[in-house]
Tab-separated table of C-alpha atoms in Angstrom:
chain	number	residue	atom	x	y	z
P	1	THR	CA	0.208	-0.310	-0.227
P	2	GLY	CA	2.862	2.270	-0.072
P	3	THR	CA	2.946	2.708	4.415
P	4	PRO	CA	6.584	1.777	5.102
P	5	ILE	CA	7.291	-0.547	7.439
P	6	SER	CA	10.891	0.178	7.836
P	7	PRO	CA	12.225	2.818	9.951
P	8	SER	CA	11.840	6.814	9.264
P	9	GLY	CA	15.667	6.959	7.849
P	10	GLY	CA	15.302	3.023	6.366
P	11	TYR	CA	17.462	0.132	7.905
P	12	ALA	CA	20.964	1.375	7.901
P	13	GLY	CA	24.211	0.554	9.081
P	14	GLY	CA	25.416	-3.695	7.911
P	15	GLY	CA	28.107	-2.494	5.605
P	16	LEU	CA	24.708	0.339	3.315
P	17	TYR	CA	26.858	2.282	1.597
P	18	GLU	CA	25.692	3.402	-2.596
P	19	SER	CA	23.760	0.344	-2.219
P	20	TYR	CA	22.836	-0.466	-6.064
P	21	GLY	CA	20.293	-3.506	-6.276
P	22	LEU	CA	18.684	-5.835	-3.730
P	23	THR	CA	17.089	-9.956	-4.201
P	24	ILE	CA	15.279	-11.675	-1.970
P	25	ASP	CA	16.126	-15.548	-1.373
P	26	ASN	CA	14.551	-18.919	-0.423
P	27	LYS	CA	13.754	-18.023	3.397
P	28	ASP	CA	12.497	-13.964	2.353
P	29	ASN	CA	15.864	-13.178	3.914
P	30	VAL	CA	16.922	-9.292	1.980
P	31	TRP	CA	20.505	-9.355	-0.458
P	32	VAL	CA	21.700	-6.252	-1.138
P	33	VAL	CA	25.430	-4.817	-3.033
P	34	ASN	CA	27.094	-2.241	-1.341
P	35	GLU	CA	29.370	-0.701	-4.511
P	36	GLU	CA	31.906	0.591	-2.201
P	37	SER	CA	32.504	0.643	1.175
P	38	PRO	CA	35.204	2.159	3.407
P	39	TYR	CA	38.901	1.960	2.569
P	40	ALA	CA	39.248	-1.321	4.897
P	41	VAL	CA	37.145	-3.373	3.981
P	42	ASN	CA	37.848	-5.093	0.467
P	43	HIS	CA	40.442	-2.283	-0.011
P	44	GLY	CA	36.859	-0.026	-0.696
P	45	HIS	CA	35.802	-2.681	-3.741
P	46	GLY	CA	32.497	-2.736	-1.691
P	47	THR	CA	29.846	-5.849	-0.019
P	48	ILE	CA	27.418	-8.239	0.659
P	49	THR	CA	24.500	-7.055	3.055
P	50	GLU	CA	21.812	-9.380	3.843
P	51	LEU	CA	19.488	-7.412	5.917
P	52	SER	CA	16.608	-10.400	7.914
P	53	SER	CA	12.603	-9.461	6.219
P	54	SER	CA	12.570	-8.063	9.532
P	55	GLY	CA	14.921	-6.018	9.462
P	56	GLN	CA	18.398	-7.509	11.024
P	57	PHE	CA	20.750	-7.759	9.650
P	58	ILE	CA	23.046	-10.877	8.865
P	59	SER	CA	25.090	-10.391	7.240
P	60	GLY	CA	27.754	-8.957	10.780
P	61	THR	CA	28.620	-5.337	10.422
P	62	ASP	CA	30.896	-4.584	7.343
P	63	GLY	CA	28.382	-6.804	5.203
P	64	TYR	CA	30.614	-9.894	3.428
P	65	SER	CA	33.221	-8.870	0.402
P	66	GLN	CA	34.895	-12.207	-0.033
P	67	GLY	CA	35.025	-14.430	-4.000
P	68	GLY	CA	36.352	-10.964	-5.730
P	69	ILE	CA	33.702	-9.224	-5.331
P	70	PHE	CA	34.235	-5.906	-6.961
P	71	PHE	CA	31.792	-2.296	-7.297
P	72	PRO	CA	28.743	-5.200	-7.033
P	73	GLU	CA	26.028	-3.535	-9.167
P	74	ALA	CA	23.808	-6.827	-9.162
P	75	VAL	CA	21.941	-9.611	-7.954
P	76	SER	CA	20.295	-13.114	-7.339
P	77	ALA	CA	19.192	-15.429	-5.530
P	78	ASP	CA	18.486	-19.342	-6.605
P	79	VAL	CA	16.202	-20.919	-5.941
P	80	ASN	CA	18.424	-23.180	-4.081
P	81	GLY	CA	19.135	-20.638	-2.131
P	82	ASN	CA	22.567	-19.351	-3.531
P	83	ILE	CA	23.073	-16.059	-4.517
P	84	TRP	CA	24.930	-14.793	-7.753
P	85	VAL	CA	26.291	-11.064	-8.096
P	86	ALA	CA	28.190	-9.112	-10.468
P	87	ASN	CA	30.800	-7.489	-10.786
P	88	TYR	CA	31.256	-4.754	-12.711
P	89	GLY	CA	35.181	-3.081	-10.945
P	90	ASN	CA	36.838	-7.041	-12.770
P	91	SER	CA	34.281	-8.097	-14.517
P	92	SER	CA	33.955	-11.538	-13.023
P	93	GLY	CA	30.321	-13.565	-11.303
P	94	THR	CA	30.720	-14.023	-7.966
P	95	LEU	CA	28.651	-17.324	-6.461
P	96	LEU	CA	27.873	-17.378	-2.799
P	97	ASP	CA	25.779	-19.978	-0.479
P	98	SER	CA	22.743	-19.286	2.144
P	99	SER	CA	26.219	-17.741	4.551
P	100	GLY	CA	27.496	-16.224	2.863
P	101	SER	CA	30.650	-17.958	2.056
P	102	PRO	CA	32.279	-17.717	-1.930
P	103	LEU	CA	31.595	-21.011	-4.211
P	104	SER	CA	33.589	-18.888	-6.933
P	105	GLY	CA	36.843	-19.233	-5.292
P	106	VAL	CA	39.153	-15.879	-4.299
P	107	SER	CA	38.568	-14.208	-8.155
P	108	GLY	CA	34.960	-15.104	-8.475
P	109	PHE	CA	34.158	-17.004	-11.738
P	110	GLY	CA	34.255	-15.844	-16.061
P	111	SER	CA	37.489	-13.391	-16.035
P	112	GLY	CA	37.940	-12.542	-20.368
P	113	SER	CA	34.500	-12.809	-20.232
P	114	MET	CA	32.363	-10.366	-19.089
P	115	SER	CA	32.571	-7.110	-19.845
P	116	SER	CA	31.551	-3.781	-16.326
P	117	PRO	CA	28.431	-6.408	-16.011
P	118	VAL	CA	26.072	-4.662	-14.646
P	119	ALA	CA	22.915	-6.981	-13.677
P	120	VAL	CA	22.243	-10.517	-13.839
P	121	ALA	CA	19.414	-13.729	-14.145
P	122	VAL	CA	19.230	-17.725	-12.694
P	123	GLY	CA	17.857	-19.565	-15.611
P	124	ALA	CA	15.751	-23.167	-14.365
P	125	ASN	CA	19.718	-24.761	-14.523
P	126	HIS	CA	21.037	-22.880	-12.587
P	127	ASN	CA	23.985	-21.458	-14.782
P	128	ALA	CA	23.603	-17.208	-13.529
P	129	TRP	CA	23.803	-15.205	-17.217
P	130	PHE	CA	25.286	-11.240	-16.457
P	131	ALA	CA	24.452	-8.651	-18.811
P	132	ASN	CA	27.525	-6.377	-20.282
P	133	GLN	CA	27.248	-3.037	-20.353
P	134	GLY	CA	30.964	-2.580	-21.822
P	135	SER	CA	29.877	-5.113	-25.287
P	136	THR	CA	27.734	-6.149	-27.487
P	137	THR	CA	27.688	-9.439	-25.202
P	138	ILE	CA	25.214	-11.870	-22.441
P	139	THR	CA	27.965	-13.631	-20.898
P	140	GLU	CA	26.640	-18.034	-19.148
P	141	ILE	CA	28.721	-19.303	-15.845
P	142	SER	CA	27.278	-22.398	-14.297
P	143	PRO	CA	27.238	-23.531	-11.375
P	144	ASP	CA	30.608	-24.732	-10.142
P	145	GLY	CA	32.411	-21.957	-13.296
P	146	THR	CA	33.191	-24.536	-15.742
P	147	LYS	CA	31.509	-23.387	-17.838
P	148	VAL	CA	30.857	-20.219	-18.955
P	149	LEU	CA	29.283	-18.876	-22.793
P	150	PRO	CA	30.184	-14.832	-24.023
P	151	VAL	CA	26.739	-14.600	-26.127
P	152	ALA	CA	26.576	-12.053	-29.143
P	153	CYS	CA	23.174	-10.362	-28.485
P	154	CYS	CA	22.935	-6.828	-27.485
P	155	ASN	CA	24.500	-2.760	-26.798
P	156	GLY	CA	25.289	-2.199	-23.858
P	157	PRO	CA	22.992	-4.021	-22.362
P	158	SER	CA	21.774	-3.515	-18.519
P	159	GLY	CA	18.710	-5.434	-17.621
P	160	ILE	CA	18.300	-9.064	-18.081
P	161	ALA	CA	15.271	-10.881	-17.006
P	162	VAL	CA	14.038	-14.930	-17.745
P	163	ASP	CA	10.720	-15.631	-18.401
P	164	GLN	CA	8.840	-18.917	-17.395
P	165	TYR	CA	9.937	-20.216	-21.968
P	166	ASN	CA	13.117	-20.764	-20.899
P	167	ASN	CA	13.833	-17.821	-22.561
P	168	LEU	CA	16.439	-13.738	-21.603
P	169	TRP	CA	14.985	-10.886	-21.797
P	170	ILE	CA	17.759	-7.938	-22.562
P	171	ALA	CA	17.487	-3.706	-21.918
P	172	ASN	CA	20.164	-2.475	-24.907
P	173	TYR	CA	20.673	1.025	-23.749
P	174	PHE	CA	22.448	2.482	-26.410
P	175	SER	CA	20.329	1.406	-29.129
P	176	ASN	CA	17.337	1.957	-27.726
P	177	SER	CA	16.186	-2.328	-27.547
P	178	ILE	CA	14.779	-5.749	-26.059
P	179	SER	CA	16.836	-9.029	-26.961
P	180	GLN	CA	15.607	-12.387	-26.588
P	181	VAL	CA	17.521	-15.317	-26.612
P	182	THR	CA	16.838	-18.875	-25.306
P	183	THR	CA	18.690	-20.562	-22.589
P	184	SER	CA	20.475	-22.781	-24.728
P	185	GLY	CA	22.291	-19.701	-25.739
P	186	VAL	CA	19.995	-19.263	-29.247
P	187	VAL	CA	19.879	-15.257	-30.450
P	188	VAL	CA	15.916	-14.539	-31.319
P	189	SER	CA	15.889	-10.914	-31.452
P	190	MET	CA	18.746	-8.889	-30.977
P	191	GLY	CA	16.122	-5.565	-31.021
P	192	TYR	CA	12.609	-5.090	-30.345
P	193	THR	CA	12.333	-1.227	-31.390
P	194	ALA	CA	9.147	1.117	-30.859
P	195	SER	CA	8.687	5.002	-30.563
P	196	SER	CA	8.459	4.397	-26.505
P	197	VAL	CA	11.633	1.901	-25.227
P	198	ASN	CA	13.271	4.812	-24.006
P	199	HIS	CA	17.618	4.252	-23.675
P	200	PRO	CA	15.870	0.878	-20.979
P	201	ASN	CA	17.478	0.080	-17.651
P	202	GLY	CA	15.748	-2.366	-15.447
P	203	ILE	CA	13.402	-5.412	-17.218
P	204	ALA	CA	10.945	-7.891	-14.987
P	205	VAL	CA	8.324	-10.362	-16.496
P	206	ASP	CA	4.499	-11.084	-15.040
P	207	GLY	CA	3.747	-14.444	-14.385
P	208	SER	CA	1.903	-14.457	-18.272
P	209	GLY	CA	5.387	-14.025	-19.727
P	210	ASN	CA	4.859	-10.348	-21.350
P	211	ILE	CA	8.556	-8.396	-20.286
P	212	TRP	CA	8.483	-4.965	-18.051
P	213	ILE	CA	11.273	-2.490	-18.848
P	214	THR	CA	11.918	1.468	-17.470
P	215	ASN	CA	12.705	3.485	-19.619
P	216	TYR	CA	15.437	5.263	-18.079
P	217	GLN	CA	15.863	8.246	-20.485
P	218	GLY	CA	12.096	8.773	-21.231
P	219	ASN	CA	10.368	8.870	-17.566
P	220	SER	CA	7.460	6.311	-17.959
P	221	ILE	CA	7.306	2.244	-19.016
P	222	SER	CA	6.949	-0.085	-21.030
P	223	GLU	CA	5.923	-3.262	-21.038
P	224	ILE	CA	6.429	-6.420	-24.199
P	225	LEU	CA	4.224	-8.671	-25.079
P	226	GLY	CA	5.934	-12.374	-24.268
P	227	ALA	CA	6.500	-15.673	-25.477
P	228	GLY	CA	3.421	-16.596	-24.659
P	229	SER	CA	1.715	-14.624	-27.413
P	230	THR	CA	1.239	-15.005	-30.726
P	231	TYR	CA	2.940	-11.055	-31.326
P	232	MET	CA	5.213	-11.663	-28.983
P	233	GLY	CA	7.709	-8.842	-29.660
P	234	THR	CA	5.325	-6.264	-30.164
P	235	VAL	CA	5.993	-3.575	-28.053
P	236	VAL	CA	1.808	-2.973	-26.691
P	237	ALA	CA	2.692	0.523	-24.477
P	238	PRO	CA	1.404	4.298	-25.794
P	239	ALA	CA	3.922	5.641	-28.024
P	240	ASN	CA	5.513	7.137	-25.820
P	241	GLY	CA	4.822	4.390	-23.110
P	242	TYR	CA	2.624	4.603	-19.521
P	243	GLY	CA	3.429	6.605	-16.471
P	244	THR	CA	3.890	10.090	-18.372
P	245	ASP	CA	1.976	11.739	-15.865
P	246	ALA	CA	2.875	9.918	-13.288
P	247	GLY	CA	5.437	12.122	-11.671
P	248	LEU	CA	8.770	9.087	-13.277
P	249	GLN	CA	12.314	10.703	-13.015
P	250	SER	CA	15.127	8.517	-14.632
P	251	PRO	CA	12.916	4.930	-13.703
P	252	ARG	CA	15.523	2.302	-12.768
P	253	GLY	CA	14.075	-0.612	-11.112
P	254	ILE	CA	11.356	-2.155	-11.763
P	255	ALA	CA	9.136	-5.094	-10.127
P	256	ILE	CA	5.714	-7.351	-10.545
P	257	ASP	CA	3.733	-8.631	-7.369
P	258	SER	CA	1.221	-10.822	-6.480
P	259	SER	CA	-0.951	-8.728	-7.186
P	260	GLY	CA	-0.846	-7.031	-10.091
P	261	ASN	CA	1.459	-3.730	-8.894
P	262	VAL	CA	3.753	-2.894	-10.942
P	263	TRP	CA	6.958	-0.951	-8.584
P	264	VAL	CA	9.056	1.208	-10.132
P	265	SER	CA	12.111	3.141	-9.146
P	266	ASN	CA	12.856	7.028	-9.316
P	267	SER	CA	16.780	7.355	-9.293
P	268	ALA	CA	16.376	10.756	-10.432
P	269	ALA	CA	14.009	11.810	-7.346
P	270	ASN	CA	14.684	9.269	-3.804
P	271	THR	CA	10.273	8.090	-4.667
P	272	ILE	CA	9.053	5.340	-5.520
P	273	THR	CA	5.821	5.452	-8.062
P	274	ASN	CA	3.627	1.847	-7.888
P	275	PHE	CA	1.515	1.481	-10.530
P	276	LEU	CA	-2.074	-0.703	-9.520
P	277	GLY	CA	-2.741	-3.863	-10.742
P	278	LEU	CA	-0.958	-2.539	-14.760
P	279	ALA	CA	0.218	-6.808	-15.031
P	280	THR	CA	-0.340	-10.109	-14.474
P	281	PRO	CA	0.521	-11.044	-10.189
P	282	THR	CA	3.448	-12.617	-10.045
P	283	LYS	CA	4.415	-15.206	-7.135
P	284	THR	CA	6.845	-13.157	-4.622
P	285	PRO	CA	9.268	-12.687	-3.988
P	286	SER	CA	10.549	-13.716	-7.704
P	287	ILE	CA	12.917	-16.618	-7.487
P	288	GLY	CA	14.076	-18.140	-10.972
P	289	GLN	CA	11.628	-18.891	-13.504
P	290	PRO	CA	8.587	-15.767	-12.955
P	291	GLU	CA	4.753	-18.676	-12.507
P	292	LEU	CA	1.060	-16.380	-11.322
P	293	PRO	CA	0.392	-16.635	-8.023
């Protein structure tokens, strides 16, 4: 309903600093990536903070920092409780277990095959897919690190999501388009476009498999028909997108709840906008492939 449950100043401490993204795991714990940290903690290269659903810090005073954490920007939970982290600073992926211990060695996975990843999504096979904003690729990494597969598909990919049909949908910030790739690495489309798609950033899939994006420079959101539709790839939003009268300011993150409400973060206004019942309801927390509630 938009009524704050957290304290008036939000939750503070626990290593929270320059926090960029978060995910909720299968125990309702919240994992937050902190792009930076005090120099005494991981040489200033950032940490991961874990909180319980009641806002209690689980990860200690400074957060988790092992496993190659280096300017982390995005995080995604797997259904088995493991956590994938996209490290922008050293172009790698870190895999943590449910206790915050690294499973990806001291420096993470994917070195040499990634370029400034800013988003990550986990498929049904537990492999993680990273959006490499510094290149034209996304990269697949298996949990044991033995498979590292870059796929050329995109243009400055900034958001990535997996749907119910084993497809990946990627927001291409620099080409104003949305790409579609199967989780086996086959490129279905190098980019669906429409006038409303304007420097897309955040991306989410609803319970019907339709795709929702934030238009960072368009100050709007758009909907794209997904793989379950006869008209897959069609943008059904108005010419300038939804929400042009809602005061969106540089919208970035987007999430869909179990009532079909669409929640959008306004990075230039420090606010959250809620579009009531605009999308198909989606089971929450959103872990792995989307489902109906």
